[in-house]
Structures are given as structure tokens and as C-alpha cells.
Coordinates of C-alpha atoms and ligand atoms in Angstrom, one line a residue:
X80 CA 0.0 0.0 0.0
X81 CA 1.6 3.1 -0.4
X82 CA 2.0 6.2 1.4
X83 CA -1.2 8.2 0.2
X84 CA -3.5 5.3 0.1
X85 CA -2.0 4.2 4.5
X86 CA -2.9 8.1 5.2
X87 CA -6.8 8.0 3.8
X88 CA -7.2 4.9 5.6
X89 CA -6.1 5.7 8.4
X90 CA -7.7 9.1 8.3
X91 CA -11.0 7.1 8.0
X92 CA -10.7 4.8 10.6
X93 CA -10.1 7.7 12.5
X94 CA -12.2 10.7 12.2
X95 CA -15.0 8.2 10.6
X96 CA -14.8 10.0 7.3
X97 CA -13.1 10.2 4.2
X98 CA -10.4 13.0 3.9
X99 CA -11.2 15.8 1.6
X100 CA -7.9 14.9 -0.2
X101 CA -4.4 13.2 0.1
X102 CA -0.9 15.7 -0.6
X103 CA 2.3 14.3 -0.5
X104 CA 6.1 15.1 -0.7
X105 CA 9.1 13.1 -1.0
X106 CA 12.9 13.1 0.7
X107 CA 15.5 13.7 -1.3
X108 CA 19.1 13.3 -2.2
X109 CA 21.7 15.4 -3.0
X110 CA 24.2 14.6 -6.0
X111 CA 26.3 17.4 -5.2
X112 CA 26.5 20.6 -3.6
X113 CA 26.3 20.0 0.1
X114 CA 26.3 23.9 2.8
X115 CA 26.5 26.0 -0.6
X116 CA 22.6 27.0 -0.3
X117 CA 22.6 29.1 2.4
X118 CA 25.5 30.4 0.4
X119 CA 23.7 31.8 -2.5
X120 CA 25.0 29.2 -4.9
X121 CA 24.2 25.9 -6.4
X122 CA 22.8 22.2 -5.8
X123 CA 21.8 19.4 -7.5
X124 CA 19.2 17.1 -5.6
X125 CA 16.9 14.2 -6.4
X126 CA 13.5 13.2 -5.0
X127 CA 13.5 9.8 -3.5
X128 CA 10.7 7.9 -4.1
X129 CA 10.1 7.6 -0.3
X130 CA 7.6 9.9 0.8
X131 CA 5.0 11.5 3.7
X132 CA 1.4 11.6 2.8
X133 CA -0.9 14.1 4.2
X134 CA -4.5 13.4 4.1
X135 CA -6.3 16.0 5.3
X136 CA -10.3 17.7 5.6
X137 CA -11.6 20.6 7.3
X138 CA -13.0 21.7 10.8
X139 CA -15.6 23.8 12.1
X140 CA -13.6 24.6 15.1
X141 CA -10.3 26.6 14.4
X142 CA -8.4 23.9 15.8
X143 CA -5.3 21.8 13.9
X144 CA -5.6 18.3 14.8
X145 CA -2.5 16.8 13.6
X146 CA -2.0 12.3 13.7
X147 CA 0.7 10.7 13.0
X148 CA 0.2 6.7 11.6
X149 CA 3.3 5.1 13.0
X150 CA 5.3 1.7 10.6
X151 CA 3.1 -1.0 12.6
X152 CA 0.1 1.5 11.8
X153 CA -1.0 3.0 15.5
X154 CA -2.2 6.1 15.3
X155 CA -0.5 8.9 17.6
X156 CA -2.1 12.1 17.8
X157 CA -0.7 15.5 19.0
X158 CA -2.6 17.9 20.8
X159 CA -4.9 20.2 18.5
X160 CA -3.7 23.6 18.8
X161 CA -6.1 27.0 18.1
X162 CA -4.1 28.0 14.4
X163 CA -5.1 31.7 15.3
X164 CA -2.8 31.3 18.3
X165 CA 0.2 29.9 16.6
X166 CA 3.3 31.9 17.6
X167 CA 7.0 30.9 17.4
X168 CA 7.6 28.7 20.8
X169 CA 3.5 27.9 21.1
X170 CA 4.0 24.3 19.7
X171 CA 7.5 22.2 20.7
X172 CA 8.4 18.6 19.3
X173 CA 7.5 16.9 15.5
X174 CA 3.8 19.1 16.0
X175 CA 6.0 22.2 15.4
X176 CA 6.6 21.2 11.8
X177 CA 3.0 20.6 10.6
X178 CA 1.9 23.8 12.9
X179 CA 4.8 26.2 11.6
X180 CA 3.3 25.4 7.8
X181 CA -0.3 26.8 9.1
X182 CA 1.7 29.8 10.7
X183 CA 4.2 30.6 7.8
X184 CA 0.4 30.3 5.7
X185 CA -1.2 32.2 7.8
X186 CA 1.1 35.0 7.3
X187 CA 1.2 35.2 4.2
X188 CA -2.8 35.8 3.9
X189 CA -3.9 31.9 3.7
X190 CA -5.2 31.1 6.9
X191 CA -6.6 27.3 7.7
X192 CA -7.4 28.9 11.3
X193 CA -10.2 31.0 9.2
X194 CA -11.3 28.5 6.6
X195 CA -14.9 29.2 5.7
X196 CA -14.3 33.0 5.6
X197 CA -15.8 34.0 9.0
X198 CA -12.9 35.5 9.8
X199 CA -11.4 33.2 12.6
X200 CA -15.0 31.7 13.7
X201 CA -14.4 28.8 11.6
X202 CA -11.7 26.5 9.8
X203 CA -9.1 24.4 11.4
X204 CA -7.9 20.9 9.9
X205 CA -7.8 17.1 10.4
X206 CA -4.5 15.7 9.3
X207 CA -3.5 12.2 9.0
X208 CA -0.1 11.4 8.1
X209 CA 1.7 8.5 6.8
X210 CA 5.3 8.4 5.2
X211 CA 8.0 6.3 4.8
X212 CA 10.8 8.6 4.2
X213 CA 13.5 7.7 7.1
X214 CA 13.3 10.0 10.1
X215 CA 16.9 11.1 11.1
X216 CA 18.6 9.8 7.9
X217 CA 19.8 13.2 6.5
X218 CA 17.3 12.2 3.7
X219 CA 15.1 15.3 4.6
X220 CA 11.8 13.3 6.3
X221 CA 10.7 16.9 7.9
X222 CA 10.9 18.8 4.8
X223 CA 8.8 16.1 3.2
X224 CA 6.5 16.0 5.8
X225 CA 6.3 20.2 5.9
X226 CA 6.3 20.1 2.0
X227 CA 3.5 18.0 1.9
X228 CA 1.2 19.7 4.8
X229 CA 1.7 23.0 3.0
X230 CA 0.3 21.7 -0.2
X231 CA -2.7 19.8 1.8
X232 CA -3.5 23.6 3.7
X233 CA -3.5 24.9 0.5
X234 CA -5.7 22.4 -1.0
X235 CA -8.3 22.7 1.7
X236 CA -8.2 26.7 1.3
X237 CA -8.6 26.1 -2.5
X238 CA -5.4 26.5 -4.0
X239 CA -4.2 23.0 -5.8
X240 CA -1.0 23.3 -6.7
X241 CA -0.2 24.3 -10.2
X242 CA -3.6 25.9 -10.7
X243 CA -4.0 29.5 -11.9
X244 CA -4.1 31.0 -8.5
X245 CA -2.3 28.8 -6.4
X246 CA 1.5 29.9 -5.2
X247 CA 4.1 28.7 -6.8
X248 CA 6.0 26.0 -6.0
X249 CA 9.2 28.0 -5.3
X250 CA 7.4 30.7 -3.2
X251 CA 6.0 27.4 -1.3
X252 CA 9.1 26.3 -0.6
X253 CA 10.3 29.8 0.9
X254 CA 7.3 29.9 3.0
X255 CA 8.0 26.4 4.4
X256 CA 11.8 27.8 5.1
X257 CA 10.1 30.6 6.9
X258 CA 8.3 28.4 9.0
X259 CA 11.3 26.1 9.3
X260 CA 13.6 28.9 10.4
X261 CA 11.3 31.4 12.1
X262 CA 8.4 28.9 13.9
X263 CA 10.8 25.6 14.2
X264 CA 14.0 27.6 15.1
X265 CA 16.3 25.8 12.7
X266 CA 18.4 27.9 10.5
X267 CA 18.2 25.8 7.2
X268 CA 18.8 27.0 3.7
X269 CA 16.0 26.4 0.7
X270 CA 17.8 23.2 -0.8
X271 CA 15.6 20.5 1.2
X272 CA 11.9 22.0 0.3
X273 CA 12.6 23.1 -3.4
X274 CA 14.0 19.7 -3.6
X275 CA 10.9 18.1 -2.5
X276 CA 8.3 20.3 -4.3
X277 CA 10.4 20.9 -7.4
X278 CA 12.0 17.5 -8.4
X279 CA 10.8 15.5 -11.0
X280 CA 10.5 11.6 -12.0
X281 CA 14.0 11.0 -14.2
X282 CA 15.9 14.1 -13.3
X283 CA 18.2 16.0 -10.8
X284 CA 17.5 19.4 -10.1
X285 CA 19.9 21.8 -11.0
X286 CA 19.2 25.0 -8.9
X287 CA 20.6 28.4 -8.4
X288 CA 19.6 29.2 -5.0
X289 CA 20.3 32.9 -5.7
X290 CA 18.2 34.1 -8.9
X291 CA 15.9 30.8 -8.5
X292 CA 16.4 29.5 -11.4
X293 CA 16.5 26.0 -12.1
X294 CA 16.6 23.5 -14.6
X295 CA 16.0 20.1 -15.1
X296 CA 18.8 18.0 -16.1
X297 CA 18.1 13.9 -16.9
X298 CA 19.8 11.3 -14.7
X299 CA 18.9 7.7 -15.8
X300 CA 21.7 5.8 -14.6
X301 CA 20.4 2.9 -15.3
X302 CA 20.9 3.9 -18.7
X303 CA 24.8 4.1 -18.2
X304 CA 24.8 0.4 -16.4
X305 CA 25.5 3.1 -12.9
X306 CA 23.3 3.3 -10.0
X307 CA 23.4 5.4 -6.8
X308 CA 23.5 3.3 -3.5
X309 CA 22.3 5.1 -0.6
X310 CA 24.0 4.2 2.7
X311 CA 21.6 5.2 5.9
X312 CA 24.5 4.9 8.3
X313 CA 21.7 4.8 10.8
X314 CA 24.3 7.5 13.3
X315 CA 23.2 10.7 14.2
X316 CA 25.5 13.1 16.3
X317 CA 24.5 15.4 18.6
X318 CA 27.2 18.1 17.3
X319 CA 24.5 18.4 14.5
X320 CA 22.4 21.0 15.3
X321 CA 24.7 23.9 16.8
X322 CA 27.5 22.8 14.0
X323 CA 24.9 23.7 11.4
X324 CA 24.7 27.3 12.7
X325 CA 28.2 27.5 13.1
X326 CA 29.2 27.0 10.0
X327 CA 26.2 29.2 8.4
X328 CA 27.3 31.8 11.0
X329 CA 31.1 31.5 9.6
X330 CA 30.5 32.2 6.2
X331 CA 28.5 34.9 6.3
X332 CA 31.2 36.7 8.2
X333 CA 34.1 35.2 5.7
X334 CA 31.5 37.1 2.8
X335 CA 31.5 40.2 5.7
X336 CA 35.0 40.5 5.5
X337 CA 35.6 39.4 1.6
X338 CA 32.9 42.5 0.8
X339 CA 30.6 40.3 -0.9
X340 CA 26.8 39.4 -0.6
X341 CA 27.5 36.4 0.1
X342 CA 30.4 33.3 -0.8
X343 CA 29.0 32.6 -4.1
X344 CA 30.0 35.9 -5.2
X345 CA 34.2 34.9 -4.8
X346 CA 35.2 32.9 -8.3
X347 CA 37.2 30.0 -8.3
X348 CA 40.5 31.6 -9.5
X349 CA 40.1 34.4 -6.9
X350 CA 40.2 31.9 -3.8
X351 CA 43.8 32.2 -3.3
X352 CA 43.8 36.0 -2.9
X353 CA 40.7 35.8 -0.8
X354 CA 41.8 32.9 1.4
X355 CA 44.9 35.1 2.3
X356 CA 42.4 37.6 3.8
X357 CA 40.0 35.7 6.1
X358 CA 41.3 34.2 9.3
X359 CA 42.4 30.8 10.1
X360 CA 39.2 29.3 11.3
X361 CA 37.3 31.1 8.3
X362 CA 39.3 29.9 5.4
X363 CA 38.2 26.3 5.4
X364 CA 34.7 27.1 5.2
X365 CA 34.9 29.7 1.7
X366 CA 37.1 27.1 0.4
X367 CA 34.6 24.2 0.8
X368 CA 31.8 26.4 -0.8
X369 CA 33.7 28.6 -3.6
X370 CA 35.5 24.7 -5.0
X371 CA 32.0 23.2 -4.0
X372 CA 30.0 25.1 -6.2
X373 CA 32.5 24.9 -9.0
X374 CA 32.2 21.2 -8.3
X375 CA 28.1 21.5 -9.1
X376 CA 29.1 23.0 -12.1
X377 CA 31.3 20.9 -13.7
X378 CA 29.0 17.9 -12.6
X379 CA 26.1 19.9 -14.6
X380 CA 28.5 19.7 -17.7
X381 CA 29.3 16.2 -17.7
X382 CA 25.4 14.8 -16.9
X383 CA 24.7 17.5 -20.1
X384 CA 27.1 15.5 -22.3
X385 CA 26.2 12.2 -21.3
X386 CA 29.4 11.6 -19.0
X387 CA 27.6 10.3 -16.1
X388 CA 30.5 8.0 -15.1
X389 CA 33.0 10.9 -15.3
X390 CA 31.3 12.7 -12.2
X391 CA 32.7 10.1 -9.8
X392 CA 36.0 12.2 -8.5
X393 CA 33.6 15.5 -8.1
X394 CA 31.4 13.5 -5.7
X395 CA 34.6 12.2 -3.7
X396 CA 35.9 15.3 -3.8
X397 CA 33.0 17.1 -2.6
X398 CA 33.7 14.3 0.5
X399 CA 37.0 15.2 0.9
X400 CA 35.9 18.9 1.5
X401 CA 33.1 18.5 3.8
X402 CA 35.3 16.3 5.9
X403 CA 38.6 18.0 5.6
X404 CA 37.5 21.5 5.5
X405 CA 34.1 21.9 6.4
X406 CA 34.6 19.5 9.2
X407 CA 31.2 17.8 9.3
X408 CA 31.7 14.2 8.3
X409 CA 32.0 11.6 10.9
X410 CA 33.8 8.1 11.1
X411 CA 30.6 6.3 10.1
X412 CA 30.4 8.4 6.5
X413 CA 34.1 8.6 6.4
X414 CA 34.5 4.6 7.0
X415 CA 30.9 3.8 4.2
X416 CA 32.5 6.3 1.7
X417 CA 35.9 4.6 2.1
X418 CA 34.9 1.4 2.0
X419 CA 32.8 1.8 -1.2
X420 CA 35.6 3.4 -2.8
X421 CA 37.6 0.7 -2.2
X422 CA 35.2 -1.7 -3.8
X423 CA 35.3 0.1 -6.8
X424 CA 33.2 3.0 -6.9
X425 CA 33.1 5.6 -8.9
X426 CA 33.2 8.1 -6.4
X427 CA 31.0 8.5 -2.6
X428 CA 30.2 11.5 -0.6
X429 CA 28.2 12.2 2.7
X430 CA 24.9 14.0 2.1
X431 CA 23.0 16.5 4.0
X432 CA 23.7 18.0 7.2
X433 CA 26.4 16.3 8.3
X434 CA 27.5 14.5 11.4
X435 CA 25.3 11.4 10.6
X436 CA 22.6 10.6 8.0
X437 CA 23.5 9.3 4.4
X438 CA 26.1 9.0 2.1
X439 CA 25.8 8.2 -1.8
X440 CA 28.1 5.9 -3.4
X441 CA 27.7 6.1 -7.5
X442 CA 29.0 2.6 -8.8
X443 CA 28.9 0.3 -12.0
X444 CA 25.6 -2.2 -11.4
X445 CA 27.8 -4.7 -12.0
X446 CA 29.7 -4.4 -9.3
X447 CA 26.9 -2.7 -6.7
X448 CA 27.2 -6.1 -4.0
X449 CA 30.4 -6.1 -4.0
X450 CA 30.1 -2.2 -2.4
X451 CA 27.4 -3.3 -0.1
X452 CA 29.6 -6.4 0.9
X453 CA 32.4 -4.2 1.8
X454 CA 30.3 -1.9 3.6
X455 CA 28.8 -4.1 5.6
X456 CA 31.7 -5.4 6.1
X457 CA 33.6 -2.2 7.6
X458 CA 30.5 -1.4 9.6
X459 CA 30.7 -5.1 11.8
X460 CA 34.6 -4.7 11.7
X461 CA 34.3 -1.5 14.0
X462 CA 30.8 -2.6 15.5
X463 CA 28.5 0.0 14.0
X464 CA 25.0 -1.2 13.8
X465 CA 25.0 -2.0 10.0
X466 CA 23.7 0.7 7.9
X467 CA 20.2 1.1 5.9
X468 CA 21.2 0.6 1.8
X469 CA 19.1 1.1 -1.3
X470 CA 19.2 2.5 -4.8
X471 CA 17.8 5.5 -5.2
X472 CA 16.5 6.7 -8.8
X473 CA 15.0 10.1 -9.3
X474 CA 11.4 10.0 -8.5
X475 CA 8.4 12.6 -8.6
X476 CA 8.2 15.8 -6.5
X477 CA 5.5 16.6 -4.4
X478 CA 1.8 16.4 -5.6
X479 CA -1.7 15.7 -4.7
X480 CA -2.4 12.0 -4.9
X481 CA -5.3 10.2 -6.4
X482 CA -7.6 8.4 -3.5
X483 CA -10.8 6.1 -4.2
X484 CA -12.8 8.7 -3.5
X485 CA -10.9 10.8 -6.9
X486 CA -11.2 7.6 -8.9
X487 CA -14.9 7.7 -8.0
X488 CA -15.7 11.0 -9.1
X489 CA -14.0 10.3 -12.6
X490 CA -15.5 7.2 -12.7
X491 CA -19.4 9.0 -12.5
X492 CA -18.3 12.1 -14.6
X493 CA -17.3 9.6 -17.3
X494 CA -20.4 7.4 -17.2
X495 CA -22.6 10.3 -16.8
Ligands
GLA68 C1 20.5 20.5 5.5 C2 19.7 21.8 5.3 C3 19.9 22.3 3.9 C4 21.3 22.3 3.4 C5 22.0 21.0 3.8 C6 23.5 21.0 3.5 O1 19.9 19.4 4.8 O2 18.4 21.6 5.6 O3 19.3 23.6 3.8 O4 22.0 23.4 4.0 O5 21.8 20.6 5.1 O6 23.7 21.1 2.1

């Protein structure tokens, strides 16, 4: 059963009716281009075809009543919270990401809290969701699950995605990262929702975070006998959290002290001179972003010209920098990313965050066990609990999903 069709059910069993529709969002991974978002620059992510459904109807009572359908399918619900008294710091736990979503709507003029147009006498929502993106894996399970409440608020207020009137998916995405940085308190960049809402089946995203632009750039690697193994190592380190804002916090002061808007802005051949200029601790960080977004770059090229096996060293590369420079990796990446190189992979990288989550290992099919085997293999060698691994291909961004109830009303209007 998959994700949409889990969340209807479950919504029925229940509120003891059908939901008024089903949204959902996927994960994501990223090929390359890993802290450069919150830099102005550029990244290339995929959506995995894991995702979090959101099946959602209206209330008469102002309140959002938000459940979540665990794996073995009990239903946990969070307390319903009045959306007109939403306020950074009102909601704590997972119920801040769905409630931040209503409050980042809200101010922006689409208010669930006020759903029948009497202002704030009516509206609310009942959401049910179900997802099987996984939770702490780096492979952005609260963006999917933020991505794909937004879109179920709006569809409830009346705006379906890609209709005339409805936002687009890009200002979506900046309204979820309001809501993520401003409601949730975490001070993410915009790679993680646009990923989610703006991916398509077959491609990577090419995106400049900076002028928005993006572009759509096919990645069957199937095609080319490769395939991209994701390795969940299953570790999460508490350093996470204040590390991200540390780093974020460092470069905009190496931009401060470089004179630009931000790191994007210092070319590849000026990094010398500008290295030179910032302070020990600060260098590192430009480095990593000014070589990592020339790395994006060059991968865009060889994916354009069909070299899909030639973008190997870029990904390791990109490794080496987080970990060397950018400091974020940790001995379970470092030891999967390793160990799949030395089984004959074409190259490997950590994703995300850092300090846990995934890593990416691009590899011939042909020889895809053998880099399981060998991670596996390094994991019980050092005794880490043996890491999460599956092939990821690009799948579809986020979206309303068909129910029974859709397939019903299709059904009558066609045999009417
Ligand atoms: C996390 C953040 C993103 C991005 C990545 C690193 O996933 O949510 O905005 O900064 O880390 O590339």
C-alpha cells in the first residue's frame, strides 16, 4: 500500500470520514553541492521515491488536529492547537513542523485557522499522516512532511497546486523555510523543500539558490549500467544541530570580511587572494563552498554531455571537503564512503547535514554487491550497527495523490 493510500485509511478509521484529499512530498538526495545553499549558490538534488502523505479535511472549530500513523500503523495524535494562536515557541516537538506550515500560511494571507471566511469563527484541519521517508537519515523526512502539509492547507483553502491561482511551487518552498527557520528555530537554507516540491521523475535538479532559477537535467543511470546506492548509516551526532549554525554563522562573516553578498559571489581563481584575507578558522569554510559550487558546475556539464560515469572524483571530492574542511563528516560516513571506494566506486560523498545521516556511493551495477559487501563489512569490523542501503533513482516531487474517492468521481463524470 503506499503512502497516500496508508494516510486515507487511516484518516478514515479515525475521524470516521473520508479525507477531503491526500498531498504528498518526497525526501531527497543530494548529488552534489552540500552547505552551498545558504550560500547563494548551487545544488543538484533528487527526489526519492520515499515519501509522507498528508490526508487532510476541514473543521468547524479553528483547531489543527494533527496524527501521525506510525510503521506497525498506531495512530499517535498530537494535541490540536487553536491555528489563530500559533506563535514561534507555542507548539515544541514533531507538532511544530506541521503547525509552523499553518503559521508561515497564515502570514502570508492563507489562513486554515479561518477556513470558511468568517474570519477566525471557523476552519481548522484534520490531518493524518503516513510516510515512509527515514526519520533522522539526513534524507530530509521533515521537509517532506512540511512540504507536503503546505500543499494539503493549501488544498483545503482552495489553491491546488499548479492551478492559476495557487503559489508557486518555489514561493511554497520559501514559505516552508520561513516556517522552518522562524516557527521551528532551525536555521536551514532552501535546498531541502525546493528539492521536494520541485523534483521531477528521471531528473536532478539543477538549482541556483540565488536568482531561483533552475533546470531540469536527466539522470537515468540505469541507462549508463551506474546506479546510486544510498548508505543510511543509521548514526546521528548530537554536534548536528549547533554545527549547522556554526558554520552558516562562519560564512556569512568570511562574505563580511571578503565585501561580498555572500560566498557565491568569490570565483574560483580568486580563492587564493581571498583565502589570504580571512582568518584561520574562516578559510576552510569559503574554500569548501567557492570549490563546492565549482564542483556543481562541472557535474552539470558532464550529466549534459552524457558523462555520467565521469562525475565520480567530483562526488569524492566534494567528500573530501566536507570532511577535511568543512569539518562535518564523521567516522561512520568517512568509513561507508571509504569502503565503497575501495570496492570500486566511482566516487562516494556524505549527504545533508552532516554528522550522521546518508552518504551516496555512485558505482557500476555490476559491481553494486560487491560495495554493499564491503560496507557491511567495515561497519561489523568497527561494530556500528549495519547501515540502511538502497538505490535510489530520481522520482516525482510533491503532488496531490489520487484516492478512491478521486477515482470515484472520474468514474461518475465519465459514465454520466
Ligand atoms: C540540511 C539543510 C539544507 C542544506 C543541507 C546541506 O539538509 O536543511 O538547507 O544546507 O543541510 O547542504
Amino acid at each position: 500500500m503506499n503512502q497516500a493510500h496508508r494516510a486515507a485509511k487511516a484518516f478514515l478509521a479515525q475521524h470516521g470520514r473520508a479525507p477531503l484529499g491526500v498531498w504528498s512530498a518526497p525526501g531527497r538526495v543530494n548529488l552534489i553541492g552540500e552547505h552551498t545553499d545558504y550560500n547563494d549558490g548551487f545544488v543538484l538534488p533528487f527526489a526519492l521515491p520515499h515519501r509522507i502523505a498528508v490526508a487532510a479535511a476541514p473543521r468547524e472549530d479553528g483547531l489543527l488536529a494533527v496524527t501521525t500513523i506510525s510503521d506497525n500503523g498506531r495512530a499517535q495524535p498530537a494535541a490540536p492547537v487553536a491555528v489563530a494562536d500559533l506563535e514561534p515557541g507555542s507548539v515544541t516537538g514533531w507538532p511544530a513542523y506541521p503547525s509552523g506550515v499553518a503559521w508561515a500560511l497564515r502570514r502570508q494571507g492563507y489562513d486554515i485557522g479561518a477556513l470558511g471566511g468568517d474570519i477566525g469563527a471557523m476552519g481548522g484541519a484534520d490531518l493524518v499522516i503516513a510516510g515512509d521517508v527515514p526519520a533522522g537519515a539526513g534524507l530530509s523526512s521533515s521537509h517532506a512532511l512540511e512540504c507536503a502539509v503546505a500543499l494539503a492547507l493549501l488544498g483545503l483553502l482552495g489553491h491546488e497546486l499548479d492551478a492559476g491561482d495557487a503559489p508557486s511551487r518555489q514561493q511554497i518552498a520559501r514559505w516552508v523555510q520561513h516556517s522552518e527557520n522562524d516557527f521551528v528555530g532551525a536555521p536551514t537554507g532552501l535546498l531541502d523543500q525546493t528539492a521536494s516540491l520541485c523534483c521531477t521523475k528521471g531528473n536532478v535538479l539543477f538549482l541556483d539558490v540565488r536568482s531561483g532559477e533552475s533546470e531540469q537535467v536527466p539522470f537515468d543511470a540505469a541507462a549508463e549500467d551506474l546506479a546510486v546506492l544510498v548508505i543510511d548509516t543509521r548514526a546521528s551526532h548530537s554536534l548536528a544541530d549547533s554545527a549547522y549554525g556554526e558554520r552558516r554563522r562562519g560564512c556569512e562573516r568570511a562574505a563580511e570580511l571578503l565585501g561580498v553578498a555572500a560566498l557565491r559571489d568569490v570565483a574560483v581563481d580568486d580563492l587564493p587572494s581571498a583565502l589570504g584575507r580571512l582568518p584561520g578558522e574562516l578559510a576552510p569554510l569559503a574554500r569548501h563552498v567557492v570549490t563546492e559550487n565549482a564542483r556543481v558546475l562541472e557535474t552539470v556539464e558532464l550529466l549534459r554531455a552524457g558523462k555520467m560515469a565521469q562525475i565520480g572524483p567530483l562526488l569524492t571530492a566534494s567528500h573530501e571537503s566536507l570532511r577535511d574542511d568543512y569539518r562535518i563528516s564523521c567516522a561512520e560516513l568517512d568509513v561507508a564512503v571509504d569502503a565503497a571506494l575501495s570496492a570500486g566506486a566511482l566516487g562516494a560523498r556524505m549527504v545533508g547535514g552532516g554528522f550522521g545521516g546518508s552518504a551516496i556511493a555512485l558505482a557500476s551495477t555490476a559491481i553494486l554487491d560487491d560495495v554493499r559487501r564491503a560496507v557491511n563489512a567495515a561497519y561489523s569490523e568497527r561494530a556500528f550497527t549495519l547501515p540502511r542501503l538502497f538505490v535510489a533513482v530520481p522520482a516525482a516531487g510533491a503532488g496531490r495523490d489520487e484516492t478512491a474517492e478521486d477515482r470515484q468521481t472520474d468514474k461518475n463524470e465519465h459514465d454520466a
